[in-house]
Tab-separated table of C-alpha atoms and ligand atoms in Angstrom:
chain	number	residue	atom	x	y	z
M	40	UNK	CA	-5.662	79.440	56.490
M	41	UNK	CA	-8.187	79.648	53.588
M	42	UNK	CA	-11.546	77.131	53.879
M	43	UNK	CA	-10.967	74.539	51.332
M	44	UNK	CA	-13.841	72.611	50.098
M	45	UNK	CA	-13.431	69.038	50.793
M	46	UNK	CA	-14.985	66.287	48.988
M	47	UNK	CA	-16.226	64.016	51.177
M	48	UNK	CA	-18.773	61.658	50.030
M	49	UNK	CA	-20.480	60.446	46.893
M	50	UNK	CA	-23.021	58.951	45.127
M	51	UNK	CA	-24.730	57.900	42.157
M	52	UNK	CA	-27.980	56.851	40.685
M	53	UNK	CA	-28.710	55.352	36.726
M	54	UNK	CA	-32.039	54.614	36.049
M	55	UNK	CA	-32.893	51.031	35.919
M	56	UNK	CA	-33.785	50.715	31.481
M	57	UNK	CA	-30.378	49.634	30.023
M	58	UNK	CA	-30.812	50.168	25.687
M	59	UNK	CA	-27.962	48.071	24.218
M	60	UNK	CA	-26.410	49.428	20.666
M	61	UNK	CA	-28.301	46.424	18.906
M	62	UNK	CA	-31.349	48.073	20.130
M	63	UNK	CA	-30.679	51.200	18.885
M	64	UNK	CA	-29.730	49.803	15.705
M	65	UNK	CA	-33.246	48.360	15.078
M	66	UNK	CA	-35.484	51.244	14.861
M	67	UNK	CA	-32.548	53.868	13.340
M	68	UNK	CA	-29.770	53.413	10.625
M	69	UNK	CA	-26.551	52.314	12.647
M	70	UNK	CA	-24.939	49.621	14.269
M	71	UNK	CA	-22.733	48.543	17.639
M	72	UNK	CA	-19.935	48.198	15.291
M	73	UNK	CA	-20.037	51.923	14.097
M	74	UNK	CA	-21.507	52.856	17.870
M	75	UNK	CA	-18.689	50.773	19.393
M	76	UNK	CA	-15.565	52.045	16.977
M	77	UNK	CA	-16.036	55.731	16.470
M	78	UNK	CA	-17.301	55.798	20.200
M	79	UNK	CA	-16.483	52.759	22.767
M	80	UNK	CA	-20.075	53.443	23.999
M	81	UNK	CA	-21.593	49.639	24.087
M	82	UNK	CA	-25.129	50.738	26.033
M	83	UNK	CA	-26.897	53.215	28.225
M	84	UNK	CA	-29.479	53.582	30.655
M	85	UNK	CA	-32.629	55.933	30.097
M	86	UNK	CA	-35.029	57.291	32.612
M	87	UNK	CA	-38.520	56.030	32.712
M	88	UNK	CA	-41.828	57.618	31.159
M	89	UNK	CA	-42.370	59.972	33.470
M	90	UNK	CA	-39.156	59.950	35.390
M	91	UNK	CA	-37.642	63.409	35.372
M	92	UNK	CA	-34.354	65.400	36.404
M	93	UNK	CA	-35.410	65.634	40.037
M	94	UNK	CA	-35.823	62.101	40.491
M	95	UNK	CA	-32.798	61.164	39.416
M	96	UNK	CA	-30.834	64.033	41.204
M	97	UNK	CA	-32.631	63.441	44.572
M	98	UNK	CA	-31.400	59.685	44.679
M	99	UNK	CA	-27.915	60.733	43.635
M	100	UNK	CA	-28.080	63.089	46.076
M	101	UNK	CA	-29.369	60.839	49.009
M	102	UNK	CA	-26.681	58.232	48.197
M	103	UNK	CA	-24.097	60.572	48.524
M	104	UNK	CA	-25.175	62.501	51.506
M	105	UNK	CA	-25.283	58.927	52.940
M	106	UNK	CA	-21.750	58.155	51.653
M	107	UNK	CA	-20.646	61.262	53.377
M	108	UNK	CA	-22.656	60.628	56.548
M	109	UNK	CA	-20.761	57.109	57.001
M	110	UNK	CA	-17.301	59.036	56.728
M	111	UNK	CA	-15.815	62.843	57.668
M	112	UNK	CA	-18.720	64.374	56.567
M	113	UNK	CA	-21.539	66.484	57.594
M	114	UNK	CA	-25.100	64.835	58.379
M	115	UNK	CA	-26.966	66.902	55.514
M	116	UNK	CA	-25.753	69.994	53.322
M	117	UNK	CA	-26.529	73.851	53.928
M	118	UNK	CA	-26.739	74.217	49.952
M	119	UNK	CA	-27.521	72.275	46.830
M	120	UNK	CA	-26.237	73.385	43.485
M	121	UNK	CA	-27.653	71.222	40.866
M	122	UNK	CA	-25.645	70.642	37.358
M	123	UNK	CA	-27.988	70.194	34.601
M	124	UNK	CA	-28.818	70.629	30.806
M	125	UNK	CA	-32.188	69.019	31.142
M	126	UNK	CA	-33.720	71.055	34.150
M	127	UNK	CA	-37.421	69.449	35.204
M	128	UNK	CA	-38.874	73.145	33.939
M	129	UNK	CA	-37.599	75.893	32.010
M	130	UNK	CA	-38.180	77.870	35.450
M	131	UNK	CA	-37.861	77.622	38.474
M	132	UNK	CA	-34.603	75.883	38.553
M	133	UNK	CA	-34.661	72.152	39.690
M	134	UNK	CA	-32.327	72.772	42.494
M	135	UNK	CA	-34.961	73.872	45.221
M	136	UNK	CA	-37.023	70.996	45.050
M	137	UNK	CA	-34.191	68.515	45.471
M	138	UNK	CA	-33.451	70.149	48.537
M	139	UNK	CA	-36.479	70.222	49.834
M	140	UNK	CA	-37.169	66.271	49.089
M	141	UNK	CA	-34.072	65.731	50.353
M	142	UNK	CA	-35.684	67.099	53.928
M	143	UNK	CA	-32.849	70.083	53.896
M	144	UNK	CA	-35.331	72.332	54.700
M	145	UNK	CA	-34.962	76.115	53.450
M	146	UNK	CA	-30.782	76.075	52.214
M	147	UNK	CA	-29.971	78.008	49.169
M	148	UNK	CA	-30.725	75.984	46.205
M	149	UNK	CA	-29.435	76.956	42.409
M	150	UNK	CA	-28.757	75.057	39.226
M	151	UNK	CA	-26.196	75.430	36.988
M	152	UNK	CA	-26.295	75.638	33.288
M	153	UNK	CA	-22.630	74.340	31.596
M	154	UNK	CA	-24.225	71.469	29.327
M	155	UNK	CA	-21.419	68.834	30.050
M	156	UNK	CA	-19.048	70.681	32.021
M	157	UNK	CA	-21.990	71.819	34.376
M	158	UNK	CA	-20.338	69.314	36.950
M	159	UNK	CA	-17.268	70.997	37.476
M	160	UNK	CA	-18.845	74.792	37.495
M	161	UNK	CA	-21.032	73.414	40.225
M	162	UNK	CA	-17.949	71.971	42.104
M	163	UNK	CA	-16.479	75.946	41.613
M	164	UNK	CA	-19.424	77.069	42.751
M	165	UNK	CA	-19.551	75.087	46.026
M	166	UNK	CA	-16.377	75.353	46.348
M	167	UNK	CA	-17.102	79.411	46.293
M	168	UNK	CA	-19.813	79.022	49.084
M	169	UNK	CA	-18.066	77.262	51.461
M	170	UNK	CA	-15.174	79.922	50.762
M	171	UNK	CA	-17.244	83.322	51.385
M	172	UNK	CA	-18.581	81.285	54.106
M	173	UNK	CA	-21.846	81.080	52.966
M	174	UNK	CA	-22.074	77.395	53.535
M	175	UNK	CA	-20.235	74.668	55.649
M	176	UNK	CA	-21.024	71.826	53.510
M	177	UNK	CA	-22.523	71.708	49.671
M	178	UNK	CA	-24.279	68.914	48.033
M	179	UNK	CA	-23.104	69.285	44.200
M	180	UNK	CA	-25.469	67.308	41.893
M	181	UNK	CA	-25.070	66.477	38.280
M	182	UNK	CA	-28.240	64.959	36.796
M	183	UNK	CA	-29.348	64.806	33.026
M	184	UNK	CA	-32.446	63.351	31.587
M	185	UNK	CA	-31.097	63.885	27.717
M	186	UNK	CA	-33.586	61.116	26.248
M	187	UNK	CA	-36.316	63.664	26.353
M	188	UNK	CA	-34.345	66.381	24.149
M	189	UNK	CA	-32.837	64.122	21.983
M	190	UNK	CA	-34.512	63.720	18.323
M	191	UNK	CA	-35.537	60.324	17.911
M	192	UNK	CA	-34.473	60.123	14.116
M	193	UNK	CA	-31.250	61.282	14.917
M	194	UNK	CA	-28.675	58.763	15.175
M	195	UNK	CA	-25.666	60.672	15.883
M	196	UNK	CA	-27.023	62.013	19.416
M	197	UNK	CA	-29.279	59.357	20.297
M	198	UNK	CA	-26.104	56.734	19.913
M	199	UNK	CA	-23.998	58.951	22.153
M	200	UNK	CA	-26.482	60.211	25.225
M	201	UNK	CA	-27.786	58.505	28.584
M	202	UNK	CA	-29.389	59.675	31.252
M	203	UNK	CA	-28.090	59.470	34.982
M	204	UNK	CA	-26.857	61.102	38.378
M	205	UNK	CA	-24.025	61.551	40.219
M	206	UNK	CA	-23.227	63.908	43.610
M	207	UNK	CA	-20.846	65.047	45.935
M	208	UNK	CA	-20.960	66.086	49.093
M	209	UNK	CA	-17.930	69.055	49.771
M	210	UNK	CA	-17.231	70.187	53.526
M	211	UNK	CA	-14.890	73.062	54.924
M	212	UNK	CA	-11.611	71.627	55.747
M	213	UNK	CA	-7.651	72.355	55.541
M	214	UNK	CA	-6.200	72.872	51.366
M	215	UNK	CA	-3.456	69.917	52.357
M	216	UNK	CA	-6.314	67.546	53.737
M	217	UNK	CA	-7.114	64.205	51.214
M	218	UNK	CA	-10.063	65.285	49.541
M	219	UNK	CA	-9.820	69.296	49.190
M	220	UNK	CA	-10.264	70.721	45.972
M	221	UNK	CA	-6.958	72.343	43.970
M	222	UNK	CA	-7.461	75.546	42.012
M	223	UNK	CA	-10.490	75.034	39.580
M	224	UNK	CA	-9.747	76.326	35.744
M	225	UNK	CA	-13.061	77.105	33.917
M	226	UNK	CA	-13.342	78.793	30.509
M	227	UNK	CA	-15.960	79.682	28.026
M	228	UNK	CA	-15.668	80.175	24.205
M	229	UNK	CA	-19.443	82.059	23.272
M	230	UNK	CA	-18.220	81.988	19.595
M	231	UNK	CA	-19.023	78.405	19.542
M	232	UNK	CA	-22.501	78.857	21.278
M	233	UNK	CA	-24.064	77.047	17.974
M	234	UNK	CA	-21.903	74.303	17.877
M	235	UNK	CA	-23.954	72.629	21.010
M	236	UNK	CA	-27.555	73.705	21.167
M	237	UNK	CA	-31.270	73.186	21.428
M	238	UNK	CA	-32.178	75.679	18.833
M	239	UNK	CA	-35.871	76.518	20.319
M	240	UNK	CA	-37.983	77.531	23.141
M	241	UNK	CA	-35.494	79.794	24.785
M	242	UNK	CA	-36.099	83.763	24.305
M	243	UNK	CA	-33.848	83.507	20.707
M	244	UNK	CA	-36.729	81.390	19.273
M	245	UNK	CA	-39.444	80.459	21.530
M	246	UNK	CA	-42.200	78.155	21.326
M	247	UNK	CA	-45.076	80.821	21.821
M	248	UNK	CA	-48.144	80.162	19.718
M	249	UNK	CA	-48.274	82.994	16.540
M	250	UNK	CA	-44.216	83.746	17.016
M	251	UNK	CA	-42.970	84.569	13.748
M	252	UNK	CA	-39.480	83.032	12.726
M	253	UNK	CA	-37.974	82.460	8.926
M	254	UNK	CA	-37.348	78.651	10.534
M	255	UNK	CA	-39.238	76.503	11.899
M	256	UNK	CA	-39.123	75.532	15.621
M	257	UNK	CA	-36.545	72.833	16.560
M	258	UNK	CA	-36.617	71.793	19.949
M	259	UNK	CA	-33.568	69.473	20.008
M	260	UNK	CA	-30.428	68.841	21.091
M	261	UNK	CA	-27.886	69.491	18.261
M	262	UNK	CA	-23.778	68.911	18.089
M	263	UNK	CA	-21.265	69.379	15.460
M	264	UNK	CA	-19.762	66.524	16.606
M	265	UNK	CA	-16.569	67.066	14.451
M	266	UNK	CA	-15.822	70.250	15.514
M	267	UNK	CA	-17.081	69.231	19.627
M	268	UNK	CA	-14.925	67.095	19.580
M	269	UNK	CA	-11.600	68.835	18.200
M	270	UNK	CA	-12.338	71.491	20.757
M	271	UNK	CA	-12.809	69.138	23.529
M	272	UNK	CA	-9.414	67.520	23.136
M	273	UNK	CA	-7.825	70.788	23.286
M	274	UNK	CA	-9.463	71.995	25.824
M	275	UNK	CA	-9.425	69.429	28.290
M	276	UNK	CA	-5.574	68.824	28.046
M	277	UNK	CA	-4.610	72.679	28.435
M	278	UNK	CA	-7.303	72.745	31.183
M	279	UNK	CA	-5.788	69.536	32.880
M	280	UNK	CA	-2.330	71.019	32.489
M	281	UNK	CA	-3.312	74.456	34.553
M	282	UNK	CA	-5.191	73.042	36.586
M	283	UNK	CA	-1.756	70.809	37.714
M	284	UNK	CA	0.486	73.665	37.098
M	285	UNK	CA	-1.669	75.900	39.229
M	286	UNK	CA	-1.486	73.043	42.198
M	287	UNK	CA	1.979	72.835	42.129
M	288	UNK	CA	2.243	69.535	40.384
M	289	UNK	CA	3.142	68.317	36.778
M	290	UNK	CA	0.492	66.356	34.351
M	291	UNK	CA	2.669	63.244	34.413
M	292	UNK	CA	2.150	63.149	38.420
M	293	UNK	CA	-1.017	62.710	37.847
M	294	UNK	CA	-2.003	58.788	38.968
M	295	UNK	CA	-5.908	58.940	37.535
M	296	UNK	CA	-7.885	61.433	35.173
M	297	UNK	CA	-11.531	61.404	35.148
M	298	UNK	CA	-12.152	63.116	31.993
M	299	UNK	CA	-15.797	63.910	30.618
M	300	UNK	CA	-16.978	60.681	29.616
M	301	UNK	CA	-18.009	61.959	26.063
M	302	UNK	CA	-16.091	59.487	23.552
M	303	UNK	CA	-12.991	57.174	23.981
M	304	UNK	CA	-11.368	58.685	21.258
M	305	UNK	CA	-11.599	61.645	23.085
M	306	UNK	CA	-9.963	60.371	26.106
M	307	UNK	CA	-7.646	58.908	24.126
M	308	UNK	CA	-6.296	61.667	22.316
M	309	UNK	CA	-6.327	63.795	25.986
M	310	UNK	CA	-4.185	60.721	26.830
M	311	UNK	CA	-1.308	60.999	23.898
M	312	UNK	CA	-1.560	65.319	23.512
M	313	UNK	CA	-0.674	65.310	27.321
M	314	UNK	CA	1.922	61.933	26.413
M	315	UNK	CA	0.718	60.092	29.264
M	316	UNK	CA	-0.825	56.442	29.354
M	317	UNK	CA	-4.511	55.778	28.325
M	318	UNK	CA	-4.602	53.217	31.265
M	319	UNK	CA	-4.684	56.601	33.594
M	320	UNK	CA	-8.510	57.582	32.331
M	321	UNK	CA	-10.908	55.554	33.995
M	322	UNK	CA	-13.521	54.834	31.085
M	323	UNK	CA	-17.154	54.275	32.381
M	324	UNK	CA	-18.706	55.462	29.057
M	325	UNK	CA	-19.040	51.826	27.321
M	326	UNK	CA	-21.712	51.074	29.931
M	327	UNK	CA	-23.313	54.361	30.236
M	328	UNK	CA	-22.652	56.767	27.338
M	329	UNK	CA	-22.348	60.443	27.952
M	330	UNK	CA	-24.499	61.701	30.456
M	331	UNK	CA	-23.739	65.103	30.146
M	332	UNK	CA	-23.272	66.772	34.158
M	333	UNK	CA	-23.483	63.830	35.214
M	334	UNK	CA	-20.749	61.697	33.619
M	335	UNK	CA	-18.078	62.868	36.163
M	336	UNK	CA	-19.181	61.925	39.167
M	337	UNK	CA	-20.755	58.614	38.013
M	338	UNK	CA	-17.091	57.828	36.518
M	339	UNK	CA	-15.183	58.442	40.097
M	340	UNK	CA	-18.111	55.895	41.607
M	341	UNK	CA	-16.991	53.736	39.293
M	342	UNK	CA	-13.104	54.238	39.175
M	343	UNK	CA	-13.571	53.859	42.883
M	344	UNK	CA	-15.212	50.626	43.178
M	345	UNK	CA	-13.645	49.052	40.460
M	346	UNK	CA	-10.288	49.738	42.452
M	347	UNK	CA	-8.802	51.711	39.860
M	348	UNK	CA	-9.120	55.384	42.013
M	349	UNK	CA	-7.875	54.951	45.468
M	350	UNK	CA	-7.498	56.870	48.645
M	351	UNK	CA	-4.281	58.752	47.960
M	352	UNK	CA	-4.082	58.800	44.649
M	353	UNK	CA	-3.337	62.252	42.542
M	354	UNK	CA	-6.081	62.915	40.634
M	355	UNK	CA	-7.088	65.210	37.712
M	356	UNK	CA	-11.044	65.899	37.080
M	357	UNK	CA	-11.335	67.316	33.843
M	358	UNK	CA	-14.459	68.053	31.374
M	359	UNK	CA	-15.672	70.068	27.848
M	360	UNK	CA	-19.419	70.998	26.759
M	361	UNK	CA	-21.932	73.204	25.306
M	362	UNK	CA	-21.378	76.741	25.734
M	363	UNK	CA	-18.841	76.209	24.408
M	364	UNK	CA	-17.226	75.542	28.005
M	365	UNK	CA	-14.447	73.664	29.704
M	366	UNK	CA	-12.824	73.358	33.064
M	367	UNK	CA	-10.220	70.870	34.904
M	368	UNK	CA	-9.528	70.895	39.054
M	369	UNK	CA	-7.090	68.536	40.811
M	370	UNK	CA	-7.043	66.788	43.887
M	371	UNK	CA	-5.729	63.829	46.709
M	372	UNK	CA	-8.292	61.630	46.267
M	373	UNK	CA	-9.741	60.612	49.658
M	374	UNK	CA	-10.895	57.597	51.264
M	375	UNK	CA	-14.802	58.156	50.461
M	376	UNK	CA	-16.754	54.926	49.878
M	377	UNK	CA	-19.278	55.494	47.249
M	378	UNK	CA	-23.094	54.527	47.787
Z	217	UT7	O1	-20.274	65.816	25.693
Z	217	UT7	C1	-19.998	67.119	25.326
Z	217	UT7	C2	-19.210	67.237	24.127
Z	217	UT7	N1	-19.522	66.243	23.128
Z	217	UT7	C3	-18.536	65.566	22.583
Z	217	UT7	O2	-17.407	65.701	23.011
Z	217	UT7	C4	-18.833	64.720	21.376
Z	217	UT7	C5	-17.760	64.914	20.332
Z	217	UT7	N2	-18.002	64.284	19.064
Z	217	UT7	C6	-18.035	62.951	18.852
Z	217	UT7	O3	-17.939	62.194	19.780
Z	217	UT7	C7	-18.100	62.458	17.438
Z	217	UT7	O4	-17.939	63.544	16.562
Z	217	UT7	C8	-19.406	61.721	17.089
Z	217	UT7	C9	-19.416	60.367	17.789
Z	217	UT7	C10	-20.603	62.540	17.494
Z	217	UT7	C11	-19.492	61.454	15.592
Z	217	UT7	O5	-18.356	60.741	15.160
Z	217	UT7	P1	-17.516	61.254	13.910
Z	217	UT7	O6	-16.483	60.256	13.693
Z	217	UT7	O7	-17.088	62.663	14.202
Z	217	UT7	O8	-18.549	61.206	12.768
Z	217	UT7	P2	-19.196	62.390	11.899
Z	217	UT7	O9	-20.145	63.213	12.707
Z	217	UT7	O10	-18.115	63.118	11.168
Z	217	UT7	O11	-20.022	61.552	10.877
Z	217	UT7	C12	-19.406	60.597	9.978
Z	217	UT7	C13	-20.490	59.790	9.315
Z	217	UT7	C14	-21.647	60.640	8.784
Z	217	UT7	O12	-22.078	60.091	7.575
Z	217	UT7	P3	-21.615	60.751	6.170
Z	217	UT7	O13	-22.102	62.154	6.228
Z	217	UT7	O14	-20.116	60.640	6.154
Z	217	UT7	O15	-22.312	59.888	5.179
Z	217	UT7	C15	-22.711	60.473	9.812
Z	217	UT7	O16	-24.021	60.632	9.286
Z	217	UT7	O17	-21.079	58.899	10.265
Z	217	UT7	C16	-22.493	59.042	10.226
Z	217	UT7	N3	-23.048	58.731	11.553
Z	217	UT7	C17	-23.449	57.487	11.883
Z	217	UT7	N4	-23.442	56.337	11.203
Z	217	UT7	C18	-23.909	55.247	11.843
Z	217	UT7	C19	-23.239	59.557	12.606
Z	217	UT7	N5	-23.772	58.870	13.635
Z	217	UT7	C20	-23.916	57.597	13.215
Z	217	UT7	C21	-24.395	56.432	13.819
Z	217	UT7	N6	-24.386	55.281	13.099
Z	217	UT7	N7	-24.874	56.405	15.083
């Protein structure tokens, strides 16, 4: 039988400075009521001067190799695959020092780069290790630190973004067990590259003293948020519906959906194209905003604890970001207590 990759423990970690709408609304031009209706995002927490990526991702990751410890899985990981948009440098990746503060010694260590569906790439791409048999276990991290590419006179992003961290640890196992990841959709659309971006200081524009360019350097995170968030909707219900079809089951099976926590519209409008209820998507975004990689995993934690995801449960995972990219998995979700 093929190695599945099971999930089998997870974690999360938000840093500890919550900024409330009101706040937001007294150094920019907006308000909770425009935050709250055209978003449902009421606050969100945002790392500390000099708290970075890494930090973040190495509690994340602690708590959920301790989550996985206390249950089926593994003591440790024999890879890390970090999920990020806001890496600590623009090289080396983030991923190897994670592992190696997280005392796992010398395992392969990589980050990936799908903005806000970076979560479920990495789970593909764990979910490909432990397949070529590569690895035994993974420890998937999504971690984002967006408050230091945000622009701080820009109201649209900075109302929207948080930072955070959320991980899972995935195991070899059996595809029937609780837990084991269904067939994993992923798409890209390059055409909308622009439509998501941080226009400078990558090899298109960089930063290099005496570059010439007709515009001037921009180094932050942009989004068309009309057009981001057509796409998503799309997206993330034809993703969600392969990713059922492909796993033998039918959307309206589906007990919980833990869709990209980007805006409630969104999840709303997932909820009536694929005509099932809203009560179905777990929404974790009013405390927390959209953190980006992160977002998914921090959203199960708290589906999970809030009783609303339980052991057993059919469950779609489902998410849409820069790139443009998308991608939607399914599985049985297992009895994993979240630290
Ligand atoms: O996470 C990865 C993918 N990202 C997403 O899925 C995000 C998708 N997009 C969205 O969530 C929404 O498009 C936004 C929340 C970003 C914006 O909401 P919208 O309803 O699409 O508004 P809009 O961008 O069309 O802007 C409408 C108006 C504009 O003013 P004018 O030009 O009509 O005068 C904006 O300047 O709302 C204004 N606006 C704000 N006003 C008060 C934008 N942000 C704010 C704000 N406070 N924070």
């Amino acid at each position: 039988m093929a190695r599945a990759a099971v999930l089998c423990g997870l974690g999360t970690y938000l840093p500890s400075r919550a900024v409330g709408n009101d706040d937001l609304a007294r150094e920019l031009d907006t308000s909770d009521e425009w935050i709250r209706s055209r978003t449902g995002i009421g606050q969100r927490y945002l790392a500390a001067p000099g708290q970075a990526t890494s930090d973040l991702a190495v509690e994340a990751g602690e708590r959920a190799l301790k989550s996985a410890a206390s249950g089926t899985g593994p003591d440790g990981a024999d890879a890390v695959v970090l999920a990020t948009t806001t890496p600590d440098h623009s090289c080396p990746a983030t991923a190897p020092v994670v592992a190696s503060r997280l005392g796992l010694g010398t395992v392969p260590a990589f980050d990936v780069a799908a903005v806000c569906t970076g979560f479920l790439y990495g789970l593909a791409a764990g979910a490909g290790l432990i397949a070529s048999g590569t690895a035994d276990s993974v420890l998937v991290v999504g971690a984002e630190t967006y408050s230091g590419i945000l622009d701080p006179a820009d109201r649209s992003t900075r109302a929207i973004f948080g930072d955070g961290a959320g991980a899972v640890v995935l195991r070899a196992g059996a595809p029937d067990e609780p837990g084991a990841l269904g067939p994993l959709v992923l798409g890209s659309d390059g055409t909308g590259n622009e439509l998501i971006q941080v226009p400078s200081g990558g090899s298109r524009r960089p930063f290099h003293a005496g570059q010439a360019h007709s515009e001037p350097a921009d180094p932050y995170f942009r989004m068309a948020g009309r057009q981001v968030f057509r796409n998503a909707v799309e997206r993330m219900s034809d993703a969600t519906t392969e990713a059922a079809a492909r796993a033998g089951r039918r959307p309206e099976e589906l007990d919980v959906l833990v869709a990209h926590q980007a805006n409630l519209r969104i999840l709303h409008a997932v909820a009536d194209r694929l005509r099932l209820p809203r009560e179905r998507f777990p929404v974790h975004l009013d405390r927390v905003g959209n953190t980006s990689a992160a977002s998914i995993p921090l959203a199960l934690a708290d589906a999970v604890t809030a009783g609303v995801l339980r052991p057993g449960h059919s469950t779609a995972l489902t998410a849409f970001g820069g790139g443009l990219t998308w991608g939607a998995t399914t599985l049985t979700w297992p009895a994993v207590v979240p630290v």
